[in-house]
CSV table of C-alpha atoms in Angstrom, one decimal:
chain,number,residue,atom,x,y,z
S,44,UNK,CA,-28.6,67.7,-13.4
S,45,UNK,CA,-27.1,71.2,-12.7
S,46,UNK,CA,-23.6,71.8,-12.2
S,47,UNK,CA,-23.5,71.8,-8.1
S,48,UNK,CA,-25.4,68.1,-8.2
S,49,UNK,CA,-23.3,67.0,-11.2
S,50,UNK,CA,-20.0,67.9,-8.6
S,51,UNK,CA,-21.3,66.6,-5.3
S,52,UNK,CA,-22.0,63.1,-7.5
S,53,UNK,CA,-18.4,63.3,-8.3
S,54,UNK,CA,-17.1,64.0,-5.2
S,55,UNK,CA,-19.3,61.2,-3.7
S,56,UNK,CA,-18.8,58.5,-6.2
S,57,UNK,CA,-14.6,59.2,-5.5
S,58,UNK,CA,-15.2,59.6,-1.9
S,59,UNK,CA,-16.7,56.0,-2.1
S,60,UNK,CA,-14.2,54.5,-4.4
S,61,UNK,CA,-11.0,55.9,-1.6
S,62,UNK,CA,-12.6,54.6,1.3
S,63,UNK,CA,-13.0,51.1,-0.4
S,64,UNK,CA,-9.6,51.3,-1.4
S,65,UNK,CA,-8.5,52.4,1.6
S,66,UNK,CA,-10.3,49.1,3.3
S,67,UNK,CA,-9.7,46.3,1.1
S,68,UNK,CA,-5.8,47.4,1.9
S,69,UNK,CA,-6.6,47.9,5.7
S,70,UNK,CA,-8.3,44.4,5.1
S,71,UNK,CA,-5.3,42.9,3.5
S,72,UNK,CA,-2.5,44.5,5.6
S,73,UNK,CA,-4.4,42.4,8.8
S,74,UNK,CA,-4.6,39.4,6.9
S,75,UNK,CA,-0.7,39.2,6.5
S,76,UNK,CA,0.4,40.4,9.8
S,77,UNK,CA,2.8,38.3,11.2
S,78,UNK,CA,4.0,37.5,14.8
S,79,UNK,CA,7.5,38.9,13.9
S,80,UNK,CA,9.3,40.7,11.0
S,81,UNK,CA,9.0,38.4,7.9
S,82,UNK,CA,12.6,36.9,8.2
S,83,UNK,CA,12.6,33.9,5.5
S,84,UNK,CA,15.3,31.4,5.3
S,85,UNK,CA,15.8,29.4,2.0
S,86,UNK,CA,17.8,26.8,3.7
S,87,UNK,CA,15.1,24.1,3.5
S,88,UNK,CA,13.3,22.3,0.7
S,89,UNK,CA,9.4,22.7,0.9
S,90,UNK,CA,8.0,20.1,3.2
S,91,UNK,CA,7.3,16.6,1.8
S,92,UNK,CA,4.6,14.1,3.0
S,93,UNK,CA,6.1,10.9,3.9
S,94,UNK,CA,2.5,9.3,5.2
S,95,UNK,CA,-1.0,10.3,6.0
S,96,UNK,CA,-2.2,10.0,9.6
S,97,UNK,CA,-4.5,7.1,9.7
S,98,UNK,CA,-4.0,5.1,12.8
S,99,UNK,CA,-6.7,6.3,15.7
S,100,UNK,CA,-4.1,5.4,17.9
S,101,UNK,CA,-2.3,8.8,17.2
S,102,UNK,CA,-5.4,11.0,16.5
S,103,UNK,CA,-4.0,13.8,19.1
S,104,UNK,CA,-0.7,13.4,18.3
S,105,UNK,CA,0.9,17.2,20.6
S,106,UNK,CA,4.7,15.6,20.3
S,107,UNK,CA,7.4,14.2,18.5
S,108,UNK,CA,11.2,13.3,19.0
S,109,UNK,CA,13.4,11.4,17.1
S,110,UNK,CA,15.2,8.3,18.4
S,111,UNK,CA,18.9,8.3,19.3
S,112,UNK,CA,18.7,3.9,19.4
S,113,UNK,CA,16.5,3.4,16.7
S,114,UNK,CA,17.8,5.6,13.8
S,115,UNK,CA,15.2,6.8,11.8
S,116,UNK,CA,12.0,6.3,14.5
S,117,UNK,CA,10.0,8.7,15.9
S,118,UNK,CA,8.6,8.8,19.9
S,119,UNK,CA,5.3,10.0,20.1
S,120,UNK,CA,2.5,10.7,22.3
S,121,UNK,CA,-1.1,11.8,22.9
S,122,UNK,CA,-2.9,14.8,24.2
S,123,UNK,CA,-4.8,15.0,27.5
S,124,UNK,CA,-7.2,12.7,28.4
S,125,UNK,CA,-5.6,10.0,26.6
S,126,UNK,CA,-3.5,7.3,28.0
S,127,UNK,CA,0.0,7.6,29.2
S,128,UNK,CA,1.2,5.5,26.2
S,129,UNK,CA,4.6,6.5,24.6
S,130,UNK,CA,4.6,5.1,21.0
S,131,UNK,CA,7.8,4.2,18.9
S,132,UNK,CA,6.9,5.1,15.1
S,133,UNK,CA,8.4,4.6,11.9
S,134,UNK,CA,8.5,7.3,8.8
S,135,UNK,CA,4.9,5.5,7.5
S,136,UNK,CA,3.4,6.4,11.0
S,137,UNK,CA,3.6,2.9,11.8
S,138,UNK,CA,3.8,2.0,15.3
S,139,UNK,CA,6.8,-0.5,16.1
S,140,UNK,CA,6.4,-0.3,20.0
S,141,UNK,CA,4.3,1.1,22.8
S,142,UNK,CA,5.7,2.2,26.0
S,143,UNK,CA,3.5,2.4,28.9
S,144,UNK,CA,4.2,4.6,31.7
S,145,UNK,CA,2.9,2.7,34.5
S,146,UNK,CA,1.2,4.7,38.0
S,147,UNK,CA,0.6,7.8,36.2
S,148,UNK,CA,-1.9,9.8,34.2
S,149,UNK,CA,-1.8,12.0,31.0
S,150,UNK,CA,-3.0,15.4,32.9
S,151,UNK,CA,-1.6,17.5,29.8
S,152,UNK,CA,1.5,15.7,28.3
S,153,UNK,CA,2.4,18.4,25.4
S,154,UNK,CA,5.9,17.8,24.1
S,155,UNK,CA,8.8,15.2,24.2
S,156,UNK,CA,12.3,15.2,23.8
S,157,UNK,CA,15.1,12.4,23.5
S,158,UNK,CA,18.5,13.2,24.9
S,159,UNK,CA,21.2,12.5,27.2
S,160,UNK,CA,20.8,12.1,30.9
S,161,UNK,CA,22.6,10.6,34.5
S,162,UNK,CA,23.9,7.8,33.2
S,163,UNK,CA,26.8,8.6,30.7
S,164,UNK,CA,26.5,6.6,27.1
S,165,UNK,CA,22.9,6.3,27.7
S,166,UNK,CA,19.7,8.3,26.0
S,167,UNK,CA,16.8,9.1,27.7
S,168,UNK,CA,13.1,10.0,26.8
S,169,UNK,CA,11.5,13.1,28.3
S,170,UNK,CA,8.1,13.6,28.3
S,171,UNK,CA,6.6,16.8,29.3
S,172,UNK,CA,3.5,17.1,31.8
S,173,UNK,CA,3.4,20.6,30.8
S,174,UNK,CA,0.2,21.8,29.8
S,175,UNK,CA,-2.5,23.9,31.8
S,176,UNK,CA,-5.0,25.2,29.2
S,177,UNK,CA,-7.0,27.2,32.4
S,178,UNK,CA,-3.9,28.0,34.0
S,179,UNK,CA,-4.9,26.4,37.3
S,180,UNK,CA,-1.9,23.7,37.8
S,181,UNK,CA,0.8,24.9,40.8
S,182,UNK,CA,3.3,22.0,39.4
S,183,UNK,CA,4.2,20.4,35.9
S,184,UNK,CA,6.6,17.3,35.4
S,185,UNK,CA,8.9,15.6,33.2
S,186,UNK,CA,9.3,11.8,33.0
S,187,UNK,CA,12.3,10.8,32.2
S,188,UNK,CA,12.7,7.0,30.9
S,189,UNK,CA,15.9,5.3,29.8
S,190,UNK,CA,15.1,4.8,25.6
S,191,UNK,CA,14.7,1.1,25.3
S,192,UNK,CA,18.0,-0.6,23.2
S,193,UNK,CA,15.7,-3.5,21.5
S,194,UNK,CA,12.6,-2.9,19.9
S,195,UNK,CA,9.9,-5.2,21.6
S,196,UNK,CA,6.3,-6.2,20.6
S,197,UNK,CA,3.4,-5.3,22.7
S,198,UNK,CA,2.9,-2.8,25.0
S,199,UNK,CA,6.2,-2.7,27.1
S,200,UNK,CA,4.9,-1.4,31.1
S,201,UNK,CA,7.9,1.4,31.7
S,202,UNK,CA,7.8,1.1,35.8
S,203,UNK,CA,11.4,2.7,36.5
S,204,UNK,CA,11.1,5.9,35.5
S,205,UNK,CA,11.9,9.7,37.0
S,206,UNK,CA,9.6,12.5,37.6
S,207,UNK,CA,10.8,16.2,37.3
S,208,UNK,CA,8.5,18.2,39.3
S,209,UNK,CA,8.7,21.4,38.9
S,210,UNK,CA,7.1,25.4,39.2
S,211,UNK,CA,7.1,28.1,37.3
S,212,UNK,CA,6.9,31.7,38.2
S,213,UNK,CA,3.2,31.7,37.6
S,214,UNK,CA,0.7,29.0,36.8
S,215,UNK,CA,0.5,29.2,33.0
S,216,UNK,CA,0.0,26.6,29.8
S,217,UNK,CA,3.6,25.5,28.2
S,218,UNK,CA,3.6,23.3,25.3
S,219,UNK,CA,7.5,23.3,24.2
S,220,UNK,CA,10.2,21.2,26.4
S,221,UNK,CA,13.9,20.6,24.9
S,222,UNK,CA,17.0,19.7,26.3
S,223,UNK,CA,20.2,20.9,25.3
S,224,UNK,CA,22.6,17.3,24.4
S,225,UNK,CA,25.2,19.4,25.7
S,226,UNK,CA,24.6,21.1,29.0
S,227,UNK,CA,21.5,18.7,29.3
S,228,UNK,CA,19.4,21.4,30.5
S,229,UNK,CA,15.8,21.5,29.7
S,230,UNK,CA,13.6,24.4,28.6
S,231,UNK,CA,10.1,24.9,28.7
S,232,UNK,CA,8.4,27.4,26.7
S,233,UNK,CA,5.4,29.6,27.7
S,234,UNK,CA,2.8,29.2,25.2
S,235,UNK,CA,-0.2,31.9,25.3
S,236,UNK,CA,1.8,35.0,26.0
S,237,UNK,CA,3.2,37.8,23.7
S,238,UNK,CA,6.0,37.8,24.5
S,239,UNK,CA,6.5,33.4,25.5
S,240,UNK,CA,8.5,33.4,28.4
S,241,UNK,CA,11.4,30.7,28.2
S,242,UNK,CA,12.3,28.4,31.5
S,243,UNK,CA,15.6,26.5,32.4
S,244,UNK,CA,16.0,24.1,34.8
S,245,UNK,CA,19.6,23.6,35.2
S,246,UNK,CA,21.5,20.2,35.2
S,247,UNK,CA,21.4,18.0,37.4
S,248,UNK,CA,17.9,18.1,38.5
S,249,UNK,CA,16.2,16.7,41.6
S,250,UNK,CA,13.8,14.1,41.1
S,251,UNK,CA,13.0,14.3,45.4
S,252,UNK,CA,12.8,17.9,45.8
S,253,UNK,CA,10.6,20.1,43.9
S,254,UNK,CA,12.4,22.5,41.4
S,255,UNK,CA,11.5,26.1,40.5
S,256,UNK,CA,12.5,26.6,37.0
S,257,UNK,CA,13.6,29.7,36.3
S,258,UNK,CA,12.4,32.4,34.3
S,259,UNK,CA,15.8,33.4,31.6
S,260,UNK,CA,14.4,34.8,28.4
S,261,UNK,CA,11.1,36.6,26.3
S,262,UNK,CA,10.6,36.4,22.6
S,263,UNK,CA,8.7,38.3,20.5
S,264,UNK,CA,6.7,35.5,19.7
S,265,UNK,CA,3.4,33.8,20.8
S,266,UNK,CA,1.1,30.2,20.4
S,267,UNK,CA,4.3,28.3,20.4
S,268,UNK,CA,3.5,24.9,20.9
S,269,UNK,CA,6.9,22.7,19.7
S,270,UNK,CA,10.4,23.0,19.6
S,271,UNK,CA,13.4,21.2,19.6
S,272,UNK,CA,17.3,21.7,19.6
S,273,UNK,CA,19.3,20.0,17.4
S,274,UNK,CA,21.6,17.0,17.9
S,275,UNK,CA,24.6,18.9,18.1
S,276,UNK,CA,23.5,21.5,19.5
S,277,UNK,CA,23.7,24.0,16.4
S,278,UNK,CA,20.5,24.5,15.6
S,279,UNK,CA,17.0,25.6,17.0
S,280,UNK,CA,13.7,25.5,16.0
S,281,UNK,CA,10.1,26.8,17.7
S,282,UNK,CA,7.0,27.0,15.9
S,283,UNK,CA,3.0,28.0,16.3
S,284,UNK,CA,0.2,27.0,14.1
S,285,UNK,CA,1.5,29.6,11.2
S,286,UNK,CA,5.4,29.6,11.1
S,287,UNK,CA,8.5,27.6,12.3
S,288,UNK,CA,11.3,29.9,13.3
S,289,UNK,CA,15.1,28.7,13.0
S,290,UNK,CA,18.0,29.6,14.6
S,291,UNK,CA,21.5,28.8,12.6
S,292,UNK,CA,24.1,28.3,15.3
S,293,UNK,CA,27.4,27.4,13.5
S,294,UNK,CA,30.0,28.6,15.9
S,295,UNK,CA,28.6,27.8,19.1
S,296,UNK,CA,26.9,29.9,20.8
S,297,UNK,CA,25.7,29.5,24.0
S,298,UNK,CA,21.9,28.5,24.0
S,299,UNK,CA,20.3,31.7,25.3
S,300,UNK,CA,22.7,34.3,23.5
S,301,UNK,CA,21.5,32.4,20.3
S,302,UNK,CA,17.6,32.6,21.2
S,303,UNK,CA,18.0,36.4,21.8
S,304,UNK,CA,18.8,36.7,17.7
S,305,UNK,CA,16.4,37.1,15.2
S,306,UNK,CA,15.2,33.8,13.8
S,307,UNK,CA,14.7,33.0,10.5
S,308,UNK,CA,11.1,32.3,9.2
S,309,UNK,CA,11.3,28.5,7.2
S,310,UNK,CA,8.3,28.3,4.7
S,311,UNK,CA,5.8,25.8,6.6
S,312,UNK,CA,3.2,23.4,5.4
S,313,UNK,CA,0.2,25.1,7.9
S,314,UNK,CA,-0.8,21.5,9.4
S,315,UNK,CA,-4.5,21.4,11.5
S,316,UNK,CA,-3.5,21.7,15.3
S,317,UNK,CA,-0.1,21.1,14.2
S,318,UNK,CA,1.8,20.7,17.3
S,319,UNK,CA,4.8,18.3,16.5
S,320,UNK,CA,8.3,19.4,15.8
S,321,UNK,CA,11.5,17.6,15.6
S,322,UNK,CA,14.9,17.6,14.2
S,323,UNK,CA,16.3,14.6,12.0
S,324,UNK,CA,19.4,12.7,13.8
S,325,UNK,CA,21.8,13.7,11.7
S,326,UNK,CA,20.7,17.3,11.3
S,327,UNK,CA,19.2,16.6,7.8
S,328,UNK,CA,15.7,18.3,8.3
S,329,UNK,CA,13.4,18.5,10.6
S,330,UNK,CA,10.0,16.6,10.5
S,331,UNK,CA,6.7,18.0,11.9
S,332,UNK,CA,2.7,16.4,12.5
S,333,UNK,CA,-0.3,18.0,13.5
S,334,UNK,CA,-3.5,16.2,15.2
S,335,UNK,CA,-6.1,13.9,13.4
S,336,UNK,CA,-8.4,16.3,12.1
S,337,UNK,CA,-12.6,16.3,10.7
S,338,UNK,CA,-11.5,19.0,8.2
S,339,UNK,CA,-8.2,17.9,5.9
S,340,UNK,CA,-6.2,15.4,5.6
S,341,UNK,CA,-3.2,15.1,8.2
S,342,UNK,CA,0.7,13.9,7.0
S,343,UNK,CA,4.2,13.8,8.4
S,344,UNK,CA,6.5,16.3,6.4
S,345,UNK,CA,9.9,16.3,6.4
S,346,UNK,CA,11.7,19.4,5.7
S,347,UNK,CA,15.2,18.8,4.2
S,348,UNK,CA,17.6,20.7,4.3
S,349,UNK,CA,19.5,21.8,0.8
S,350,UNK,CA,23.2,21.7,1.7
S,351,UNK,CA,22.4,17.7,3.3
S,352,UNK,CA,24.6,15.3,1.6
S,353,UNK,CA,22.9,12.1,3.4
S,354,UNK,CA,20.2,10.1,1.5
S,355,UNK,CA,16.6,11.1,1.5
S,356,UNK,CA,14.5,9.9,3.8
């Protein structure tokens, strides 16, 4: 080999070795890209499995709440094309009562909340009609049903009940409805944009007229699917399928001045289809579930939180 074939070897053999470099980081760089700046919180233990999903009667599990009567329950209910059941479950994922809403259908039920609501002393279960995968649904609702004091066996028919019917600006899926426990507005989250759009529809609402919910903030974010707001009203949490962002609220904010900070990232068991997030009562943790799924194993986690002085779970 002469000199001029000895240097263009060279030059190709480093030539090759740079641009595979150069890929495998290009490569990497897009595996780790994340919705928002990393921002991680260590505030939380890693999330623990309290019980593996095995009852087919929650195999599309899209949202939890935690009971205000019934300390240490869950609510719970099914995806589309399921029934309009609202289940009572234990940390085992046992199911201690069914609730029936009677006269309705599950078009796209996507997320739940427990709060309060128009009669003072009382707590209330809201379950959110608020899906629209094809975007081609004018209205959503809420049902709103007082939370039963007793537990009671069999399926309990729910007859007296409220519906919230309401617009958006735009036909569009949602998969995220809270309530603030002290203003008792709700919030409905945009799901498949980038940035989500967050709604408000302002206490007291109408359940005769139909509402338009109002359009009041974008985050950076997208694929949200769950969120809830603590019981005090302190502390936030939205998540997708990869991360669960947290916002700290020690002094008070107001609820949309808070959202408009960064959140902090929390370290997140990635759950398949895991749509299911709620805070503990007492502001312990927070808990979260995905669907039934063909391809791992599915478990409620609870995430507790390190300064919590209460007993475990």
């Amino acid at each position: 080999m002469n000199y001029k074939s000895f240097f263009f070897a060279c030059r190709l053999y480093y030539m090759t070795r740079v641009g595979l470099y150069i890929f495998i980081v290009a490569i990497a760089a897009s595996c780790s890209d994340r919705p928002i700046l990393d921002n991680p919180t260590d505030d939380f233990l890693p999330g623990k499995r309290l019980a593996e999903l095995t009852n087919k009667k929650l195999d599309e599990v899209s949202g939890i709440a935690s009971s205000i009567q019934h300390d240490g329950y869950l609510w719970a209910h099914n995806d589309s094309k399921n029934g309009t059941e609202v289940y009572l479950i234990d940390k085992q994922l046992r199911i201690a009562m069914t609730c029936k809403l009677v006269g309705v259908e599950n078009r796209d039920w996507e997320d739940i909340a427990v709060g309060p609501g128009p009669e003072a002393g009382k707590s209330y279960v809201y379950v959110g009609e608020i899906g629209d995968n094809n975007a081609k649904y004018r209205f959503k609702r809420v049902f709103r049903f007082q939370e039963p004091e007793n537990i009671q066996q069999g399926v309990v028919d729910i007859v007296d009940f409220d519906t919230i019917i309401f617009r958006l600006p735009a036909k569009k899926d949602a998969e995220t409805l809270m309530i603030d426990p002290i203003t008792k507005n709700l919030y409905i989250v945009s799901k498949r944009e980038d940035p989500v759009f967050v709604y408000e529809l302002q206490y007291p609402y109408s359940t005769k007229d139909t509402l338009h919910a109002k359009e009041v903030l974008s985050l950076p974010l997208t694929q949200i699917v769950s969120g809830d707001i603590s019981a005090d009203g302190k502390q936030v949490l939205l998540k997708n399928y990869e991360y669960v962002y947290y916002w700290n609220n020690p002094h008070g904010k107001p609820l949309l001045e808070l959202l408009r900070e960064r959140p902090w990232d929390v370290p997140y068991e990635e759950e398949a289809q895991g749509e299911s997030i709620t805070w503990a009562r007492d502001g312990s943790g927070f808990y979260t579930l995905g669907e039934k799924s063909i391809t791992m194993d599915t478990y409620l986690y609870f995430y507790q939180r390190k300064s919590s002085i209460v007993a475990k779970p």
